[in-house]
Short mmCIF file of C-alpha atoms (C1' of nucleotides) in Angstrom, two decimals:
data_model
loop_
_atom_site.label_atom_id
_atom_site.label_comp_id
_atom_site.label_asym_id
_atom_site.label_seq_id
_atom_site.Cartn_x
_atom_site.Cartn_y
_atom_site.Cartn_z
CA MET A 214 -38.48 -68.78 81.21
CA LEU A 215 -40.98 -71.30 79.56
CA ALA A 216 -43.47 -69.74 82.25
CA ALA A 217 -42.80 -66.26 80.72
CA ALA A 218 -43.46 -67.78 77.26
CA ARG A 219 -46.60 -69.59 78.45
CA ALA A 220 -48.14 -66.49 80.01
CA ARG A 221 -47.76 -65.01 76.54
CA VAL A 222 -49.28 -67.73 74.63
CA ASP A 223 -52.12 -68.15 76.96
CA ALA A 224 -52.63 -64.42 76.54
CA GLY A 225 -53.19 -65.13 72.72
CA ASP A 226 -49.73 -63.69 71.64
CA LEU A 227 -47.90 -66.43 69.46
CA GLU A 228 -45.12 -63.66 68.45
CA LEU A 229 -42.97 -64.48 71.47
CA PRO A 230 -40.51 -61.78 70.94
CA MET A 231 -37.02 -63.46 72.42
CA ASN A 232 -36.07 -60.05 73.90
CA ALA A 233 -39.21 -59.41 75.61
CA VAL A 234 -39.74 -63.12 76.72
CA ALA A 235 -36.16 -62.91 78.20
CA LYS A 236 -36.81 -59.58 80.04
CA GLU A 237 -40.00 -60.96 81.59
CA ALA A 238 -38.20 -64.16 82.56
CA GLY A 239 -35.60 -61.76 84.22
CA VAL A 240 -32.76 -63.63 81.85
CA GLY A 241 -30.21 -62.20 79.16
CA VAL A 242 -31.29 -62.71 75.80
CA GLY A 243 -28.16 -64.52 75.19
CA THR A 244 -29.58 -67.22 77.66
CA MET A 245 -32.64 -67.44 75.86
CA TYR A 246 -30.70 -68.38 72.60
CA ARG A 247 -28.51 -71.00 74.66
CA HIS A 248 -31.66 -72.94 75.62
CA PHE A 249 -33.89 -72.46 72.40
CA ALA A 250 -31.86 -72.01 69.18
CA SER A 251 -34.95 -70.44 67.47
CA ARG A 252 -38.40 -69.28 67.97
CA GLN A 253 -39.44 -72.49 66.58
CA GLU A 254 -37.65 -74.55 69.32
CA LEU A 255 -39.27 -72.31 71.91
CA LEU A 256 -42.48 -73.16 70.42
CA GLU A 257 -41.96 -76.80 70.43
CA ALA A 258 -40.61 -76.87 74.19
CA LEU A 259 -44.16 -75.00 74.81
CA ALA A 260 -46.14 -77.46 72.96
CA ALA A 261 -44.45 -80.53 74.28
CA GLU A 262 -46.50 -81.07 77.22
CA SER A 263 -49.95 -80.90 74.92
CA PHE A 264 -48.25 -82.90 72.38
CA ARG A 265 -47.45 -85.82 74.72
CA ASP A 266 -51.11 -85.75 75.75
CA LEU A 267 -52.30 -85.71 72.19
CA VAL A 268 -49.92 -88.87 71.25
CA ARG A 269 -51.45 -90.53 74.62
CA GLU A 270 -55.03 -89.73 73.47
CA ALA A 271 -54.33 -91.10 69.89
CA ARG A 272 -52.70 -94.59 71.19
CA ASP A 273 -55.98 -94.77 73.11
CA ALA A 274 -58.21 -94.02 70.28
CA ALA A 275 -56.11 -96.40 68.07
CA ALA A 276 -56.78 -99.13 70.55
CA ASN A 277 -60.26 -98.73 70.54
CA PRO A 278 -62.07 -101.88 69.06
CA ASP A 279 -64.87 -99.98 67.65
CA ILE A 280 -62.73 -98.46 64.73
CA ALA A 281 -65.32 -95.93 63.49
CA ALA A 282 -65.03 -94.67 67.32
CA GLY A 283 -61.27 -94.77 67.36
CA LEU A 284 -61.15 -92.77 64.00
CA THR A 285 -63.32 -90.26 65.24
CA GLY A 286 -61.52 -90.18 68.69
CA LEU A 287 -58.25 -89.49 66.99
CA ILE A 288 -59.36 -86.56 64.78
CA ARG A 289 -61.49 -84.90 67.52
CA ALA A 290 -58.37 -85.06 70.06
CA THR A 291 -56.03 -83.68 67.38
CA LEU A 292 -58.44 -80.86 66.71
CA ARG A 293 -59.33 -79.95 70.25
CA ARG A 294 -55.55 -79.98 71.44
CA GLN A 295 -54.86 -77.64 68.77
CA LEU A 296 -57.61 -75.32 69.78
CA THR A 297 -56.43 -75.55 73.60
CA ASP A 298 -52.70 -74.96 72.66
CA PRO A 299 -52.00 -72.63 69.80
CA ALA A 300 -48.30 -73.58 70.12
CA LEU A 301 -49.05 -77.27 69.33
CA ALA A 302 -51.18 -76.13 66.49
CA TRP A 303 -48.24 -74.20 65.05
CA VAL A 304 -45.89 -77.06 65.65
CA LEU A 305 -48.41 -79.58 64.03
CA ALA A 306 -48.79 -77.21 61.03
CA SER A 307 -45.24 -76.54 60.46
CA GLY A 308 -44.18 -79.88 59.06
CA ASP A 309 -40.70 -79.74 59.64
CA VAL A 310 -40.17 -80.17 63.41
CA GLU A 311 -36.44 -79.06 64.94
CA HIS A 312 -36.43 -80.59 68.10
CA ALA A 313 -35.71 -84.59 68.60
CA ASP A 314 -38.24 -84.83 71.12
CA SER A 315 -41.06 -83.18 69.02
CA ARG A 316 -39.86 -85.23 65.90
CA GLY A 317 -40.04 -88.51 68.05
CA LEU A 318 -43.70 -87.30 69.15
CA LEU A 319 -44.61 -86.32 65.50
CA ALA A 320 -43.39 -89.81 64.37
CA GLU A 321 -45.39 -91.47 66.97
CA LEU A 322 -48.39 -89.70 66.29
CA LEU A 323 -48.11 -90.46 62.49
CA ALA A 324 -47.15 -94.16 63.08
CA THR A 325 -50.43 -94.76 65.37
CA ALA A 326 -52.58 -93.01 62.59
CA GLN A 327 -51.23 -95.12 60.11
CA HIS A 328 -52.04 -98.17 62.19
CA LEU A 329 -55.66 -96.98 62.83
CA LEU A 330 -55.99 -95.92 59.19
CA ALA A 331 -54.96 -99.50 57.80
CA ARG A 332 -57.54 -101.24 60.08
CA ALA A 333 -60.19 -98.69 59.14
CA ARG A 334 -59.46 -99.42 55.44
CA ALA A 335 -59.32 -103.13 56.02
CA GLU A 336 -62.92 -102.60 57.33
CA GLY A 337 -63.97 -100.20 54.59
CA ALA A 338 -64.60 -97.33 57.33
CA ILE A 339 -62.43 -94.91 55.34
CA ARG A 340 -61.65 -93.58 51.86
CA ALA A 341 -58.51 -95.65 50.70
CA ASP A 342 -56.45 -93.01 49.64
CA VAL A 343 -56.12 -90.87 53.18
CA THR A 344 -52.85 -90.91 54.50
CA PRO A 345 -51.55 -90.24 58.24
CA ASP A 346 -50.27 -87.04 56.87
CA ASP A 347 -53.62 -85.95 55.27
CA LEU A 348 -55.06 -86.40 58.54
CA ARG A 349 -52.33 -83.87 59.90
CA ARG A 350 -52.85 -81.43 57.38
CA LEU A 351 -56.60 -81.55 57.20
CA THR A 352 -56.95 -81.11 61.06
CA CYS A 353 -54.66 -77.98 60.80
CA GLY A 354 -56.81 -76.97 57.99
CA ILE A 355 -59.97 -77.20 59.99
CA ARG A 356 -58.41 -75.48 62.85
CA TYR A 357 -57.48 -72.60 60.39
CA ALA A 358 -60.94 -72.55 59.01
CA ALA A 359 -62.67 -72.16 62.70
CA THR A 360 -60.21 -69.83 64.09
CA SER A 361 -58.50 -67.83 61.44
CA GLY A 362 -59.91 -64.25 61.02
CA GLY A 363 -62.12 -64.25 64.04
CA ASP A 364 -63.29 -67.33 65.76
CA ALA A 365 -66.13 -68.92 63.96
CA GLY A 366 -67.77 -70.30 67.26
CA PRO A 367 -68.18 -73.85 68.45
CA ALA A 368 -71.27 -74.51 66.30
CA ALA A 369 -69.13 -73.96 63.05
CA LEU A 370 -66.38 -75.81 64.38
CA ASP A 371 -68.59 -78.88 64.95
CA ARG A 372 -70.03 -78.23 61.52
CA TYR A 373 -66.43 -78.51 60.07
CA LEU A 374 -65.86 -81.56 61.98
CA SER A 375 -68.89 -83.12 60.92
CA ILE A 376 -68.07 -82.34 57.11
CA LEU A 377 -64.45 -83.67 57.54
CA MET A 378 -65.73 -86.91 59.10
CA ARG A 379 -68.25 -87.44 56.30
CA GLY A 380 -65.78 -86.38 53.77
CA ILE A 381 -63.11 -88.98 54.48
CA GLN A 382 -66.13 -91.89 54.41
CA PRO A 383 -65.73 -94.29 51.53
CA GLY A 384 -67.89 -93.37 48.70
CA ALA A 385 -71.33 -94.65 48.35
CA GLY A 386 -71.45 -96.19 45.12
CA ALA A 387 -68.18 -94.78 43.55
CA MET B 174 -45.24 -49.52 43.49
CA LEU B 175 -47.84 -52.33 43.08
CA ALA B 176 -45.38 -53.84 40.57
CA ALA B 177 -42.60 -54.02 43.20
CA ALA B 178 -44.96 -55.48 45.48
CA ARG B 179 -46.43 -58.00 42.79
CA ALA B 180 -42.74 -59.05 42.14
CA ARG B 181 -42.13 -59.84 45.58
CA VAL B 182 -45.43 -61.72 46.30
CA ASP B 183 -44.66 -63.59 42.84
CA ALA B 184 -41.09 -64.38 44.44
CA GLY B 185 -43.15 -66.29 47.29
CA ASP B 186 -42.55 -63.31 49.91
CA LEU B 187 -45.85 -62.20 51.21
CA GLU B 188 -44.05 -60.16 53.88
CA LEU B 189 -43.87 -56.90 51.88
CA PRO B 190 -41.71 -54.84 54.04
CA MET B 191 -43.04 -51.39 53.54
CA ASN B 192 -39.52 -49.75 53.48
CA ALA B 193 -37.92 -52.43 51.19
CA VAL B 194 -40.92 -52.10 48.60
CA ALA B 195 -40.57 -48.48 48.62
CA LYS B 196 -37.02 -48.50 47.87
CA GLU B 197 -37.59 -50.82 45.25
CA ALA B 198 -40.24 -48.78 43.72
CA GLY B 199 -37.98 -45.88 43.79
CA VAL B 200 -40.28 -44.02 46.11
CA GLY B 201 -40.27 -42.75 49.73
CA VAL B 202 -41.63 -44.59 52.61
CA GLY B 203 -44.03 -41.79 53.20
CA THR B 204 -45.53 -42.07 49.72
CA MET B 205 -46.17 -45.74 50.21
CA TYR B 206 -48.29 -44.92 53.41
CA ARG B 207 -50.12 -42.23 51.46
CA HIS B 208 -51.47 -44.67 49.17
CA PHE B 209 -51.57 -47.70 51.51
CA ALA B 210 -52.72 -47.07 55.16
CA SER B 211 -51.37 -50.53 56.08
CA ARG B 212 -49.59 -53.42 54.80
CA GLN B 213 -53.14 -55.03 54.73
CA GLU B 214 -54.39 -52.28 52.22
CA LEU B 215 -51.41 -53.09 50.24
CA LEU B 216 -52.38 -56.54 50.03
CA GLU B 217 -55.96 -55.94 49.00
CA ALA B 218 -54.76 -53.73 46.29
CA LEU B 219 -52.52 -56.66 45.05
CA ALA B 220 -55.29 -59.12 45.34
CA ALA B 221 -58.19 -57.01 43.57
CA GLU B 222 -57.63 -58.26 40.14
CA SER B 223 -57.60 -62.08 41.22
CA PHE B 224 -60.72 -61.11 43.33
CA ARG B 225 -62.54 -59.52 40.63
CA ASP B 226 -61.81 -62.45 38.50
CA LEU B 227 -63.05 -64.94 41.29
CA VAL B 228 -66.32 -62.82 41.35
CA ARG B 229 -66.73 -63.35 37.91
CA GLU B 230 -66.23 -66.87 37.91
CA ALA B 231 -68.44 -67.70 41.11
CA ARG B 232 -71.09 -65.72 39.15
CA ASP B 233 -70.86 -67.96 36.43
CA ALA B 234 -70.96 -70.93 38.56
CA ALA B 235 -74.18 -69.70 40.25
CA ALA B 236 -75.75 -69.37 36.81
CA ASN B 237 -75.16 -72.88 36.07
CA PRO B 238 -78.48 -74.85 35.58
CA ASP B 239 -76.50 -77.70 36.75
CA ILE B 240 -76.56 -77.00 40.54
CA ALA B 241 -74.15 -79.73 41.69
CA ALA B 242 -71.77 -78.66 38.66
CA GLY B 243 -72.21 -74.87 39.76
CA LEU B 244 -71.44 -75.74 43.45
CA THR B 245 -68.36 -77.83 42.43
CA GLY B 246 -67.28 -74.98 40.18
CA LEU B 247 -67.63 -72.23 42.87
CA ILE B 248 -65.64 -74.15 45.22
CA ARG B 249 -62.83 -75.09 42.68
CA ALA B 250 -62.54 -71.55 41.62
CA THR B 251 -62.43 -70.09 45.11
CA LEU B 252 -59.67 -72.61 45.88
CA ARG B 253 -57.78 -72.20 42.62
CA ARG B 254 -57.67 -68.41 42.88
CA GLN B 255 -56.19 -68.70 46.31
CA LEU B 256 -53.52 -71.21 45.30
CA THR B 257 -52.64 -68.80 42.15
CA ASP B 258 -52.44 -65.56 44.22
CA PRO B 259 -51.39 -65.87 47.73
CA ALA B 260 -52.38 -62.22 48.29
CA LEU B 261 -55.86 -63.30 47.50
CA ALA B 262 -55.57 -66.22 50.11
CA TRP B 263 -54.63 -63.88 52.69
CA VAL B 264 -57.44 -61.25 52.15
CA LEU B 265 -59.91 -64.12 51.97
CA ALA B 266 -58.76 -65.49 55.03
CA SER B 267 -58.34 -62.07 57.11
CA GLY B 268 -62.30 -61.87 57.34
CA ASP B 269 -62.24 -58.09 58.12
CA VAL B 270 -61.41 -56.45 54.81
CA GLU B 271 -60.47 -52.78 55.04
CA HIS B 272 -60.80 -51.17 51.66
CA ALA B 273 -64.23 -50.43 50.27
CA ASP B 274 -63.58 -52.22 46.87
CA SER B 275 -62.43 -55.24 48.56
CA ARG B 276 -65.36 -55.29 50.92
CA GLY B 277 -67.65 -54.77 48.17
CA LEU B 278 -66.11 -57.83 46.21
CA LEU B 279 -66.43 -59.86 49.43
CA ALA B 280 -70.12 -58.95 50.04
CA GLU B 281 -70.92 -59.83 46.16
CA LEU B 282 -69.02 -63.28 46.59
CA LEU B 283 -70.60 -64.21 49.59
CA ALA B 284 -74.16 -63.07 48.12
CA THR B 285 -73.46 -65.10 44.94
CA ALA B 286 -72.54 -68.16 47.21
CA GLN B 287 -75.82 -67.46 49.31
CA HIS B 288 -77.80 -67.46 46.25
CA LEU B 289 -76.32 -70.85 44.86
CA LEU B 290 -76.60 -72.48 48.39
CA ALA B 291 -80.35 -71.58 48.74
CA ARG B 292 -80.73 -73.24 45.35
CA ALA B 293 -78.77 -76.24 46.23
CA ARG B 294 -80.55 -76.70 49.48
CA ALA B 295 -84.00 -76.60 47.82
CA GLU B 296 -82.73 -79.49 45.52
CA GLY B 297 -81.36 -81.29 48.56
CA ALA B 298 -78.08 -81.12 46.91
CA ILE B 299 -76.06 -79.91 50.06
CA ARG B 300 -76.22 -80.03 53.86
CA ALA B 301 -78.69 -77.70 55.05
CA ASP B 302 -76.38 -76.06 57.49
CA VAL B 303 -73.56 -74.91 55.43
CA THR B 304 -73.44 -71.02 55.12
CA PRO B 305 -71.59 -68.80 52.68
CA ASP B 306 -68.96 -67.95 55.36
CA ASP B 307 -68.52 -71.62 55.90
CA LEU B 308 -67.46 -71.91 52.28
CA ARG B 309 -65.14 -69.19 52.47
CA ARG B 310 -63.64 -70.54 55.70
CA LEU B 311 -63.48 -74.27 54.40
CA THR B 312 -61.65 -73.28 51.05
CA CYS B 313 -59.03 -71.13 53.22
CA GLY B 314 -58.82 -74.00 55.62
CA ILE B 315 -58.06 -76.64 52.28
CA ARG B 316 -55.72 -74.09 51.04
CA TYR B 317 -54.00 -73.97 54.40
CA ALA B 318 -54.12 -77.88 54.70
CA ALA B 319 -52.38 -78.09 51.25
CA THR B 320 -49.64 -75.53 51.35
CA SER B 321 -48.68 -74.72 54.69
CA GLY B 322 -45.49 -76.22 56.26
CA GLY B 323 -44.45 -77.34 52.66
CA ASP B 324 -46.54 -77.96 49.55
CA ALA B 325 -48.45 -81.24 49.61
CA GLY B 326 -48.64 -81.37 45.85
CA PRO B 327 -51.49 -81.59 43.51
CA ALA B 328 -52.69 -85.08 44.17
CA ALA B 329 -53.17 -84.05 47.94
CA LEU B 330 -55.22 -81.09 46.85
CA ASP B 331 -57.40 -83.14 44.73
CA ARG B 332 -57.95 -85.37 47.64
CA TYR B 333 -58.81 -82.60 50.03
CA LEU B 334 -61.08 -80.99 47.40
CA SER B 335 -62.85 -84.26 46.87
CA ILE B 336 -63.14 -84.81 50.89
CA LEU B 337 -64.62 -81.36 51.20
CA MET B 338 -67.13 -82.14 48.34
CA ARG B 339 -68.27 -85.30 49.69
CA GLY B 340 -68.37 -83.57 53.27
CA ILE B 341 -70.87 -81.10 52.24
CA GLN B 342 -73.25 -83.67 50.74
CA PRO B 343 -76.25 -84.28 52.35
CA GLY B 344 -76.45 -87.30 54.70
CA ALA B 345 -77.34 -90.50 53.08
CA GLY B 346 -79.80 -91.61 55.89
CA ALA B 347 -79.10 -89.43 58.75
"C1'" DA C 238 -50.51 -30.46 47.30
"C1'" DC C 239 -47.20 -34.01 47.20
"C1'" DC C 240 -42.68 -36.30 48.12
"C1'" DT C 241 -38.62 -37.36 50.84
"C1'" DG C 242 -36.33 -39.47 54.27
"C1'" DA C 243 -34.47 -39.07 58.83
"C1'" DA C 244 -35.94 -40.53 63.39
"C1'" DC C 245 -38.14 -43.45 66.83
"C1'" DA C 246 -39.47 -47.54 68.80
"C1'" DC C 247 -39.07 -52.09 67.91
"C1'" DC C 248 -37.43 -57.14 67.14
"C1'" DG C 249 -33.81 -61.10 66.04
"C1'" DT C 250 -29.20 -62.51 66.61
"C1'" DT C 251 -24.40 -62.28 67.64
"C1'" DC C 252 -20.43 -61.88 70.64
"C1'" DA C 253 -17.03 -59.63 73.62
"C1'" DA C 254 -16.94 -58.83 78.04
"C1'" DG C 255 -17.96 -60.15 82.77
"C1'" DT C 256 -18.86 -63.81 86.93
"C1'" DA D 71 -18.80 -73.04 82.17
"C1'" DC D 72 -22.54 -69.98 82.09
"C1'" DC D 73 -24.78 -65.50 81.82
"C1'" DT D 74 -25.25 -60.71 80.43
"C1'" DG D 75 -26.55 -56.83 77.67
"C1'" DA D 76 -24.65 -53.74 74.33
"C1'" DA D 77 -24.20 -53.71 69.26
"C1'" DC D 78 -25.82 -54.45 64.52
"C1'" DA D 79 -29.13 -55.17 61.05
"C1'" DC D 80 -33.55 -54.90 60.10
"C1'" DC D 81 -38.80 -53.46 60.01
"C1'" DG D 82 -43.17 -50.39 60.97
"C1'" DT D 83 -44.79 -45.84 61.24
"C1'" DT D 84 -44.55 -40.95 61.69
"C1'" DC D 85 -43.71 -36.24 60.61
"C1'" DA D 86 -40.62 -32.05 59.88
"C1'" DA D 87 -38.63 -30.36 56.02
"C1'" DG D 88 -38.27 -29.86 51.51
"C1'" DT D 89 -40.19 -29.22 46.02
#
DNA sequence: ACCTGAACACCGTTCAAGT
DNA sequence: ACCTGAACACCGTTCAAGT
């Protein structure tokens, strides 16, 4: 069931028609709905593994004694995981997560970012007004910029990441 | 017909079901399809007016003798128009424009940006590697960051715009 | 020439009926 | 208890039939 859905997502299709997935999984539509109340929950279930990996990477990044490196690591990881797993990108962008597990993962990701941001702020390594939710939204935005309406390619992605990193630096003199 | 579609978009619905719009416009579905070959063309037609306004603003910005102000003006305008007209945001993000008029407008917008970027580069007012298409993608990304999954509010929008502007500045020492 | 809307193929979601 | 799939309400798109 999740395998059938995963096959579709990996094939670049995020639509995930419940009827079609059910048939491919050799199961009735009703069973589908008994396990996943909505398409959103199905996507969250699909993204769960990547999400757990991301949270682990985020914790590692936050533990880095070199704060600048930690911040870069956090943002890079969030961005890369979104590009690797479109389902995760969708879940992260959608703000209101439905399943308890995903909500927990999101809360932990934001808490980790909060922690890292506090340290970075204390050292003047980041603009004072950037929040964890900003990082979530901005990485989703960069992902969107790099992929929406035709892939922009890896060079462009690096460019956007670099622009974001520079953009959140504290002002030179202001 | 366009009025009926506009009413829907203004009510926050970008779905624009052809059948429903046709009925609301008091017209058969076939007529709908005779005027707009696809939903995309309908959206482009809807966005045309905002698009023309944007191109005009972009030209004004590019004509500004103060290059930094011109660059800010261009980006602000592109962002604001997208927020005002979701149809325009959709068209700008979708990359491959279908209708000749929209294609012309997009080409002109990018040419104007190219012109401004060349001047800005010459004065060292911007990173050398930023292209017009980057500006298009990045403003779409910021729009996405600020609105996707619940509106982030005007303060966040200003923050993201500021981050983008700072991010495309040339490196201090690098 | 232009328009209509029935018709087909789809998809989300529910729920009576089966095991 | 769990599962199935027909059934309903939709939407995109086409095209024979009307004016």
